CSV table of C-alpha atoms and ligand atoms in Angstrom, one decimal:
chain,number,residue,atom,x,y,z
I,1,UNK,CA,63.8,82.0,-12.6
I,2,UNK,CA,64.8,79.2,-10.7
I,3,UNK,CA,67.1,78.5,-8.2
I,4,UNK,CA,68.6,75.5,-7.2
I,5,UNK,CA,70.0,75.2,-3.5
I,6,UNK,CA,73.5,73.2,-2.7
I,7,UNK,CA,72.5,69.7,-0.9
I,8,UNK,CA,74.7,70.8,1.9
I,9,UNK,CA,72.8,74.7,2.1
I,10,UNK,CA,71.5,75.9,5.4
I,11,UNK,CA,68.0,76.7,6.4
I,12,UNK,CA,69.1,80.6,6.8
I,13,UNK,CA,70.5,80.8,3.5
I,14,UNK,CA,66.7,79.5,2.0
I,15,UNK,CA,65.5,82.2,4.3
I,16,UNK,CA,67.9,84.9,3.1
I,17,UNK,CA,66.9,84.0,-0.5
I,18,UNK,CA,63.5,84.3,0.1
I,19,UNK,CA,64.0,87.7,1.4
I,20,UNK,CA,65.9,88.9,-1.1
I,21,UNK,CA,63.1,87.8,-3.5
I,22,UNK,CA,60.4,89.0,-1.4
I,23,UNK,CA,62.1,92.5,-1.1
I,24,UNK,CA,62.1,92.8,-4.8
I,25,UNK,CA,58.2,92.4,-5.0
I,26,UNK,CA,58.5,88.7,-6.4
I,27,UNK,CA,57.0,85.7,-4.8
I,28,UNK,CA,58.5,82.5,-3.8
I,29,UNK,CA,57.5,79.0,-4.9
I,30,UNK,CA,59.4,76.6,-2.5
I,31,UNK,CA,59.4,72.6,-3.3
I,32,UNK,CA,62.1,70.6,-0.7
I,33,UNK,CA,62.6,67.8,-2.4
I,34,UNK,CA,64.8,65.0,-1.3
I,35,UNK,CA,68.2,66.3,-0.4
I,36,UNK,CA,67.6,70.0,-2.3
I,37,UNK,CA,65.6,73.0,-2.3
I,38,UNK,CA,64.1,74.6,-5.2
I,39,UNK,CA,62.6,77.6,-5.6
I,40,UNK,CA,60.3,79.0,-8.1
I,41,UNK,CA,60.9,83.2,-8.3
I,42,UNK,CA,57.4,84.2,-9.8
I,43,UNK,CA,56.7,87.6,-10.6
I,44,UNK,CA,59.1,90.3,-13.4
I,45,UNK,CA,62.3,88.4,-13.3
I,46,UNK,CA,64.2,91.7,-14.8
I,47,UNK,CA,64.0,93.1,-11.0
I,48,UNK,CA,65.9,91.0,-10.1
I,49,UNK,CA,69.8,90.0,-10.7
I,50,UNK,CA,70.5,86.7,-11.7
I,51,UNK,CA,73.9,87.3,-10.8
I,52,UNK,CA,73.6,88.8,-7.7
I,53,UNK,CA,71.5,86.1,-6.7
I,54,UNK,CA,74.0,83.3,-7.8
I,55,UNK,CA,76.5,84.6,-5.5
I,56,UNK,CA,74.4,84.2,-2.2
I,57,UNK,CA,75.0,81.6,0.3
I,58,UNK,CA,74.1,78.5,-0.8
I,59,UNK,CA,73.1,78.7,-4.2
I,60,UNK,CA,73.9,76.1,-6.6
I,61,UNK,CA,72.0,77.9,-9.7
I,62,UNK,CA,70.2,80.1,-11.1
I,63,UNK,CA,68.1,78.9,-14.3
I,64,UNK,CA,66.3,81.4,-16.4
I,65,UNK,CA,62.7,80.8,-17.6
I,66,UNK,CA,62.3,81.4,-20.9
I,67,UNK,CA,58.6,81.7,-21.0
I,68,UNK,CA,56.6,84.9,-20.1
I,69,UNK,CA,54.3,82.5,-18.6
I,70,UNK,CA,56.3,80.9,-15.1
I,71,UNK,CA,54.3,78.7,-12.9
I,72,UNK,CA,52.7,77.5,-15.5
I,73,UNK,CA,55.1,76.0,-17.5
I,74,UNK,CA,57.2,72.8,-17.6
I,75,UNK,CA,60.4,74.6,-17.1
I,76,UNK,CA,59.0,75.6,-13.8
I,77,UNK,CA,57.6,72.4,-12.6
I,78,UNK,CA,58.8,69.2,-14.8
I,79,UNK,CA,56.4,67.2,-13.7
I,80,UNK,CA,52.7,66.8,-14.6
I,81,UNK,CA,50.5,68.3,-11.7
I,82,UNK,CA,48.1,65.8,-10.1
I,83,UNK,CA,45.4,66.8,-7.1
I,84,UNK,CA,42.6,65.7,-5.9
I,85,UNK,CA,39.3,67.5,-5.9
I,86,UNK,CA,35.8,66.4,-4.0
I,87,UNK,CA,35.2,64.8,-0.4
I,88,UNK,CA,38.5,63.1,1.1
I,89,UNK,CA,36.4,60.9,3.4
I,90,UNK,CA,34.6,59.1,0.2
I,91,UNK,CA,38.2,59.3,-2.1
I,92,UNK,CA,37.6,62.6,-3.9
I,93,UNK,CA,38.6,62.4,-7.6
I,94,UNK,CA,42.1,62.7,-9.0
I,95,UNK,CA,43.2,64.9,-12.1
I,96,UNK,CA,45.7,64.7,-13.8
I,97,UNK,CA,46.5,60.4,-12.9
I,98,UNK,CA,46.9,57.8,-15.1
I,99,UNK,CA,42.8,57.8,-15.0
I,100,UNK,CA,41.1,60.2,-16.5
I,101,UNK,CA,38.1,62.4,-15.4
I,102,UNK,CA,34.6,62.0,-16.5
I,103,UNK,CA,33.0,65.5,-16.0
I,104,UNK,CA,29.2,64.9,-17.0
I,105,UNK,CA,26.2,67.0,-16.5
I,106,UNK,CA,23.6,69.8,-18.0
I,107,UNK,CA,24.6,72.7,-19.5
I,108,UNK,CA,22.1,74.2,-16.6
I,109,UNK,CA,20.3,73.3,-13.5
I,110,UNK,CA,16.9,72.9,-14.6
I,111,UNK,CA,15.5,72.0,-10.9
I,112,UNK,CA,16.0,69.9,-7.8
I,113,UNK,CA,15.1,66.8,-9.2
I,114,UNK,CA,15.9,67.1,-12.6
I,115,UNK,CA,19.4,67.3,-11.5
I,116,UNK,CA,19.7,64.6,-8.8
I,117,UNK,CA,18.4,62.3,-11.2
I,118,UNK,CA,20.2,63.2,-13.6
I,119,UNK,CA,23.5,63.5,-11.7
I,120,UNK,CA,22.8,59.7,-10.9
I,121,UNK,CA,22.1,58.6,-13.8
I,122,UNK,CA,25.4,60.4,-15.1
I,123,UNK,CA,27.3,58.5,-12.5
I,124,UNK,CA,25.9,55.3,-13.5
I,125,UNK,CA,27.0,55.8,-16.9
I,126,UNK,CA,30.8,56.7,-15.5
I,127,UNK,CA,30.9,60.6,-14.8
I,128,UNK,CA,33.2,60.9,-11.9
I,129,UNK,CA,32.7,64.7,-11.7
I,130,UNK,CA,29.2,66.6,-12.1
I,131,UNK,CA,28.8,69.8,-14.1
I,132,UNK,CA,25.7,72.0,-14.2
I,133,UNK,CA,25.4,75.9,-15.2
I,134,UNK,CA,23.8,78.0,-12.2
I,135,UNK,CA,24.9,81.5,-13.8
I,136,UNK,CA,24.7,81.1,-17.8
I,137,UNK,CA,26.7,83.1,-20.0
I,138,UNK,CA,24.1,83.9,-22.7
I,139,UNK,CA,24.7,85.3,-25.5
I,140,UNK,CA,21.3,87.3,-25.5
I,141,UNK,CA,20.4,89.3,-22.1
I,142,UNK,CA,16.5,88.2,-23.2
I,143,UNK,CA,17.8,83.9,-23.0
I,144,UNK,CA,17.6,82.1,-19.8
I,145,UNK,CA,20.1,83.3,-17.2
I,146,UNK,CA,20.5,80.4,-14.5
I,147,UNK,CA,18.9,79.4,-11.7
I,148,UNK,CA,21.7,81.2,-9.5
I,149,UNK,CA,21.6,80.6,-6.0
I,150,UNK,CA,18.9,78.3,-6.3
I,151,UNK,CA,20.9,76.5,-8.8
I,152,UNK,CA,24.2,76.2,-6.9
I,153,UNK,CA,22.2,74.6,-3.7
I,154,UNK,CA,20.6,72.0,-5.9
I,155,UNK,CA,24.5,71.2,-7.6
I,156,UNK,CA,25.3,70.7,-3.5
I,157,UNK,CA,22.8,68.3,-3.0
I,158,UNK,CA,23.4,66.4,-5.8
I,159,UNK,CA,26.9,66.2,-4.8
I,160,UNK,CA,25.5,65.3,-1.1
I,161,UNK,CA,23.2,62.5,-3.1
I,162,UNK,CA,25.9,61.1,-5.5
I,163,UNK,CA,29.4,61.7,-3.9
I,164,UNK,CA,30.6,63.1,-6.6
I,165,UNK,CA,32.8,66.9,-6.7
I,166,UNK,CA,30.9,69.6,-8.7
I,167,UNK,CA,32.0,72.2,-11.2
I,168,UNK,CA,30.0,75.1,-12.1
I,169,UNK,CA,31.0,78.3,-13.7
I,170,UNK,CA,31.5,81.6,-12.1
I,171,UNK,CA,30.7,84.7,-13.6
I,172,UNK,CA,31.4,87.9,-11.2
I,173,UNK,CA,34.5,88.2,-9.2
I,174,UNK,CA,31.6,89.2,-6.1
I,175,UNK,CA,30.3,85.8,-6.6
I,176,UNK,CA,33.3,83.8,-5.9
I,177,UNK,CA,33.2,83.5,-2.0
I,178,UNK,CA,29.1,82.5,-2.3
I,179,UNK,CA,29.8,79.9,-5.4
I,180,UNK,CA,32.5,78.0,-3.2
I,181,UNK,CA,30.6,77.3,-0.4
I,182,UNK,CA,28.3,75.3,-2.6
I,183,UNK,CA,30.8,73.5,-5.2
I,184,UNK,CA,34.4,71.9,-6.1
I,185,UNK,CA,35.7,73.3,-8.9
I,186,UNK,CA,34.7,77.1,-10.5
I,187,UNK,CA,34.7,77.1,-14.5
I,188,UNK,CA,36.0,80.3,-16.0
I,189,UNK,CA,34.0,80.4,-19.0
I,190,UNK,CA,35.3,80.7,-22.7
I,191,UNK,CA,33.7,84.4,-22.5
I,192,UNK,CA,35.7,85.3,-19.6
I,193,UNK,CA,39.1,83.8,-19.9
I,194,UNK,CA,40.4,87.2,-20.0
I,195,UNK,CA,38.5,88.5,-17.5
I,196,UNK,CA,41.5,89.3,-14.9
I,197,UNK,CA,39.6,90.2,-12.2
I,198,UNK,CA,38.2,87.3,-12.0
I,199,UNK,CA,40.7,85.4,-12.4
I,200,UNK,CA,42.5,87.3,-9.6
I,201,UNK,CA,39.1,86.5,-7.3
I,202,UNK,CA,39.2,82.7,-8.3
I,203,UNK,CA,43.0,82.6,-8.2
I,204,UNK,CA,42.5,84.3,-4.6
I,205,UNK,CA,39.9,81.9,-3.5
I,206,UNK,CA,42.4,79.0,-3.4
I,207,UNK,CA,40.1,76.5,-4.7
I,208,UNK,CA,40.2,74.5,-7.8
I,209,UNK,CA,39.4,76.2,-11.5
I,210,UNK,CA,38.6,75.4,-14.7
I,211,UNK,CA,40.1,77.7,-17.2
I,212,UNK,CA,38.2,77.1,-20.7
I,213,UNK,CA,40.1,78.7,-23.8
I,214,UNK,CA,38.3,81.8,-24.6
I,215,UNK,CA,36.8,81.2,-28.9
I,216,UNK,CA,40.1,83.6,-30.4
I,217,UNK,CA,42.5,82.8,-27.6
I,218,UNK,CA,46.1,81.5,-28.8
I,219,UNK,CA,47.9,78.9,-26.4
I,220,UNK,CA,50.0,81.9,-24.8
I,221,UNK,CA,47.2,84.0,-23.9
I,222,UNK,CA,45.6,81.1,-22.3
I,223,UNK,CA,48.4,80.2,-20.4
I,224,UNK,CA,48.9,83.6,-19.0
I,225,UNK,CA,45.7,83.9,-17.6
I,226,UNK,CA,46.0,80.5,-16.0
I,227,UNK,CA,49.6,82.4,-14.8
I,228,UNK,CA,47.4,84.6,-13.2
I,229,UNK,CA,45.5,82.1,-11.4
I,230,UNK,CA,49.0,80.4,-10.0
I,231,UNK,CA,50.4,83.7,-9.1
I,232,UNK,CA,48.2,84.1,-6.4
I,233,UNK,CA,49.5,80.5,-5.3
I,234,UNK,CA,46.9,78.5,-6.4
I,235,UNK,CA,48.3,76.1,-8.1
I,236,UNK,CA,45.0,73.4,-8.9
I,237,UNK,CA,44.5,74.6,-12.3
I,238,UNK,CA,42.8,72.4,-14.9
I,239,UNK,CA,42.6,73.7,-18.5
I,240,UNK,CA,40.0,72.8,-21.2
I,241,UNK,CA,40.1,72.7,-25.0
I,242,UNK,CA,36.5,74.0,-26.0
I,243,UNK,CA,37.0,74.6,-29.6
I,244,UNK,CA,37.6,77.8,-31.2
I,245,UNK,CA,36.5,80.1,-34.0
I,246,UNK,CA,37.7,79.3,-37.6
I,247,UNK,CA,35.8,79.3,-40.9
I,248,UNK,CA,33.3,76.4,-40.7
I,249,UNK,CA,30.0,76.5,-39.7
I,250,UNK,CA,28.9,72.8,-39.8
I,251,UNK,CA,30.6,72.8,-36.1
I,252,UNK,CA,29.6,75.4,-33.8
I,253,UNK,CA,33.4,75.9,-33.0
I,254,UNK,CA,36.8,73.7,-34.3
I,255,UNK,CA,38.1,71.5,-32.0
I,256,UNK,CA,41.8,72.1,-31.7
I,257,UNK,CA,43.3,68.7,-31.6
I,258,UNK,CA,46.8,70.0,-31.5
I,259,UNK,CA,46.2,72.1,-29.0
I,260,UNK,CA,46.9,69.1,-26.3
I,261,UNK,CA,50.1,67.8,-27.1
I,262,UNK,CA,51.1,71.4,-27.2
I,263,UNK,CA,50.2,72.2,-23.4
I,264,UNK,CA,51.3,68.8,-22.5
I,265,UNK,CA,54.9,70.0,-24.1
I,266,UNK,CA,54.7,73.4,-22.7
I,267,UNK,CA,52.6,73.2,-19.6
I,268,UNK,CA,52.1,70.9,-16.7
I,269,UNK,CA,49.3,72.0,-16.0
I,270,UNK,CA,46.4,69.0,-16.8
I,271,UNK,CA,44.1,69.9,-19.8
I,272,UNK,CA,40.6,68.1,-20.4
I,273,UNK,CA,38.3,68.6,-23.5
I,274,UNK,CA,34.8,69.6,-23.9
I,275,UNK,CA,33.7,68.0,-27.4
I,276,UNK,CA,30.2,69.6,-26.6
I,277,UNK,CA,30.7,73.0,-26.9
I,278,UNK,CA,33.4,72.4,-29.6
I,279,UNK,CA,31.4,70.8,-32.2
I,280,UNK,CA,27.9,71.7,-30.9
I,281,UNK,CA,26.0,69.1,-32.5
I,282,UNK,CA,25.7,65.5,-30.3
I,283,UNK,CA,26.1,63.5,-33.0
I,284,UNK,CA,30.0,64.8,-33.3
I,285,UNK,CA,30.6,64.5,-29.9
I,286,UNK,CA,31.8,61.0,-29.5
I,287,UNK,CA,34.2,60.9,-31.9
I,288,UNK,CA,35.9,64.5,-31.0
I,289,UNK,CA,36.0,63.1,-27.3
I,290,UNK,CA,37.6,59.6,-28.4
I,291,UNK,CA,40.2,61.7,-30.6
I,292,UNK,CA,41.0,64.0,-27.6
I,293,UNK,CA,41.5,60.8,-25.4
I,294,UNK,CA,43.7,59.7,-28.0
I,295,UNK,CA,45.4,62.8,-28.2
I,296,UNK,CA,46.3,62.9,-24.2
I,297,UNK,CA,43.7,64.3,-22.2
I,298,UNK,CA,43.1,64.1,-18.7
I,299,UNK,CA,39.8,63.7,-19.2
I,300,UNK,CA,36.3,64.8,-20.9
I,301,UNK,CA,33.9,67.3,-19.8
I,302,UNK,CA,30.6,66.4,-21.5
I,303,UNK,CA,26.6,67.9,-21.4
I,304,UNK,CA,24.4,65.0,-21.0
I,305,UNK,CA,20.3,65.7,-20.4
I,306,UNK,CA,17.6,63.3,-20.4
I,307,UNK,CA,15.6,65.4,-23.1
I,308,UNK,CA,17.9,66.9,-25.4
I,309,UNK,CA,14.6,68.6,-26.8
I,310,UNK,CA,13.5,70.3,-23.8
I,311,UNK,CA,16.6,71.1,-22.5
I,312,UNK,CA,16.6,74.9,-21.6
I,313,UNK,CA,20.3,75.3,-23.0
I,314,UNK,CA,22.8,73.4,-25.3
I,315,UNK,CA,20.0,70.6,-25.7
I,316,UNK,CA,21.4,70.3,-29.9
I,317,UNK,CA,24.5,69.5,-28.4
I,318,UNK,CA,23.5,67.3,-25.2
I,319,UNK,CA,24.0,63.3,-25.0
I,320,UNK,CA,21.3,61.4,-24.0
I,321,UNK,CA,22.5,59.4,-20.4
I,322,UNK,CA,22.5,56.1,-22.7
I,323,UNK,CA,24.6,57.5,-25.2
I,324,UNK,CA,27.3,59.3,-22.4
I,325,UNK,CA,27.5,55.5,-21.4
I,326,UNK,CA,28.5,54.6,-24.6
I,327,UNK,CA,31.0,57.1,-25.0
I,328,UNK,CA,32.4,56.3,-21.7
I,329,UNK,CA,33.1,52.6,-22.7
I,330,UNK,CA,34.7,53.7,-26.0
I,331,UNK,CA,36.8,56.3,-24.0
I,332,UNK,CA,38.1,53.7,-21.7
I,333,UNK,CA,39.3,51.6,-25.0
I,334,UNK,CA,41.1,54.3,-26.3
I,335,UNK,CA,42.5,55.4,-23.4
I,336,UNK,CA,43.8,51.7,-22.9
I,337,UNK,CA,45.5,51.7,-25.7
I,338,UNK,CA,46.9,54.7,-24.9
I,339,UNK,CA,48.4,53.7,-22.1
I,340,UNK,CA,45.6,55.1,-19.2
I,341,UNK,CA,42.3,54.3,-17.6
I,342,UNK,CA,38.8,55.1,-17.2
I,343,UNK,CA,37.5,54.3,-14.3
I,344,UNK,CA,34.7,52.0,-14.2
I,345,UNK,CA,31.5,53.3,-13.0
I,346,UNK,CA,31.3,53.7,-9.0
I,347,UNK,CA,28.2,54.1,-7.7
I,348,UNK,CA,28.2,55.8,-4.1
I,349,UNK,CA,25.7,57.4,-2.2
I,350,UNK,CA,24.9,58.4,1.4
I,351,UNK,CA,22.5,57.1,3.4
I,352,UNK,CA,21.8,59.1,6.7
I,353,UNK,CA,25.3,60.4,6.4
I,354,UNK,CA,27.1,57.4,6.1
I,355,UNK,CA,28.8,56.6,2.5
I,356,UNK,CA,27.6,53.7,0.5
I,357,UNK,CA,30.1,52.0,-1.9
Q,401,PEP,C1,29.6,75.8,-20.4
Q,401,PEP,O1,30.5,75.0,-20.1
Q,401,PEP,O2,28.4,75.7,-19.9
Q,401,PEP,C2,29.9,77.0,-21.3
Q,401,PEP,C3,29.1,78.0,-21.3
Q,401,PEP,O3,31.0,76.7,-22.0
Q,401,PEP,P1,31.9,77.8,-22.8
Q,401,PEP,O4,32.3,78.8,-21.8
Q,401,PEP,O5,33.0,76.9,-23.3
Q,401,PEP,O6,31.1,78.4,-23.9
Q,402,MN,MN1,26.5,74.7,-22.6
């Protein structure tokens, strides 16, 4: 529920409130705005009297959610959540804005230079954030697992090099404290969106997630799990459209076009789309990225590698850094004529610690 404090309520009747709540094993999400308080009850509503609580000091109203998922819904927070990810001191990136993000990068590290070069030469083509997979979720215990810590140091210093944040995905709940001392974002996989534990761990951590939608999961169950993220206060949630299974097998997964407008509607959470993994084939992925960008997303998350051939995962479905530029510039149209932006490509590096523009 939410309630809504009289203009003229005092800072002992907020207090009171929030003990009441507290008491009742809920937690409190408190946003002063100008003039009024509101706060956010998350946790099982049906402890707690919505009557009862109406009558306390100071309460305006009490508004029911209707959703089984709270913090993450519209109801709960009307406006669309914006934040800012990365290094302050060189501008960080913003999701969610009226630009949208450009996540670009392998499916894995491959090696210390393959990936700062790389991560440049994704920058140059307009990636604002860097993806690369240290610890792979492979379908076969026998395929290549990730470079793991080794992996995670190299996505630092190509951060260090290029300025930009980094995402990588996390796969054990252990390996949360160790993965965000090297990145900016941790991906919860398709394979794990259900994973609570981990998404207690990541939701715990504080730091920044990307929840992918798991191959069978509907809308609701993947809002719930990113419920379980923001019940743990951690409210910089970004979720991505990955495709799911249906019946064709051109596709490596169906891109679920619809399923953007929907969270839009329901969430306000932002929502970005990986055309890679959805249609697993490059040759589809320009189009399902420019539809997506049509559609409303906050942004793209594409796999980009210099030698699609070679590559030691994903490489079928992996741009070329040419052809990522090429899909950024047609982004950037449609996105115009949608009414956003795509920021032009920014260039910045550090030179014995000081940023270059
Ligand atoms: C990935 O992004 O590298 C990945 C494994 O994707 P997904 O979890 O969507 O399959
Ligand atoms: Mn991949």
């Amino acid at each position: 529920m939410i309630v809504v404090m009289q203009p003229q309520a005092k800072e002992e009747d907020v207090k009171a409130l929030i003990t009441r709540v507290e008491e009742a094993g809920c937690k409190v999400h408190l946003s002063v705005g100008v003039g009024r308080t509101v706060i956010g009850v998350i946790g099982d509503g049906t402890i707690i009297d919505a009557r009862q609580i109406s009558r306390m000091e100071g309460v305006e109203n009490v508004v029911p959610i209707s959703k089984p998922y709270k913090a993450a819904s519209r109801e709960f927070h009307p406006g669309d959540t914006v934040f800012t990810v990365g290094d302050v001191a060189i501008g960080g990136v913003t999701i969610g804005g009226n630009e949208l993000v450009m996540i670009a990068g392998p499916c894995s590290v491959e090696g210390r230079t393959h990936l700062i070069e790389l991560a440049h030469a994704c920058q140059e083509a307009g990636a604002t954030i860097l993806r690369g997979g240290a610890y792979k979720p492979r379908t076969s215990p026998y395929a290549f697992q990730g470079l793991q810590e080794e992996g995670l140091r190299y996505l630092a210093e190509a951060r260090e090099a290029t300025g930009m944040p980094v995402v990588t995905e996390v796969l054990d709940p252990a390996l949360v404290p160790l993965t965000c001392q090297y990145v900016d974002i941790l991906q919860i996989g398709a394979r794990n969106m259900q994973n609570y534990a981990l998404l207690n761990a990541v939701g715990k951590s504080g730091y920044p997630v990307l929840l992918k939608r798991s191959f069978s999961g509907t809308i609701l169950e993947w809002l719930m799990c990113a419920e379980y993220i923001l019940s743990h206060g951690n409210n910089r949630v970004i979720l991505c459209e990955r495709g799911i299974r249906a019946n064709e097998t051109e596709t490596r997964n169906t891109f679920d076009l619809s399923a953007i407008p929907v969270i839009k509607q329901l969430s306000h959470l932002p929502i970005v789309a990986d055309p890679s993994h959805a249609t697993g084939k490059w040759e589809y992925v320009g189009a399902v990225a420019r539809g997506a960008v049509a559609a409303g997303a906050d942004g793209l998350m594409i796999e980009v590698h210099p030698q699609p051939d070679m590559a030691w995962s994903d490489g079928r479905q992996s741009l070329k850094p040419e052809r990522f530029a090429q899909l950024v510039r047609e982004a950037r149209l449609v996105a115009q004529a949608v009414g956003r932006d795509v920021p032009r490509p920014r260039v910045r590096q550090r030179v014995n610690g000081q940023v270059q523009m």
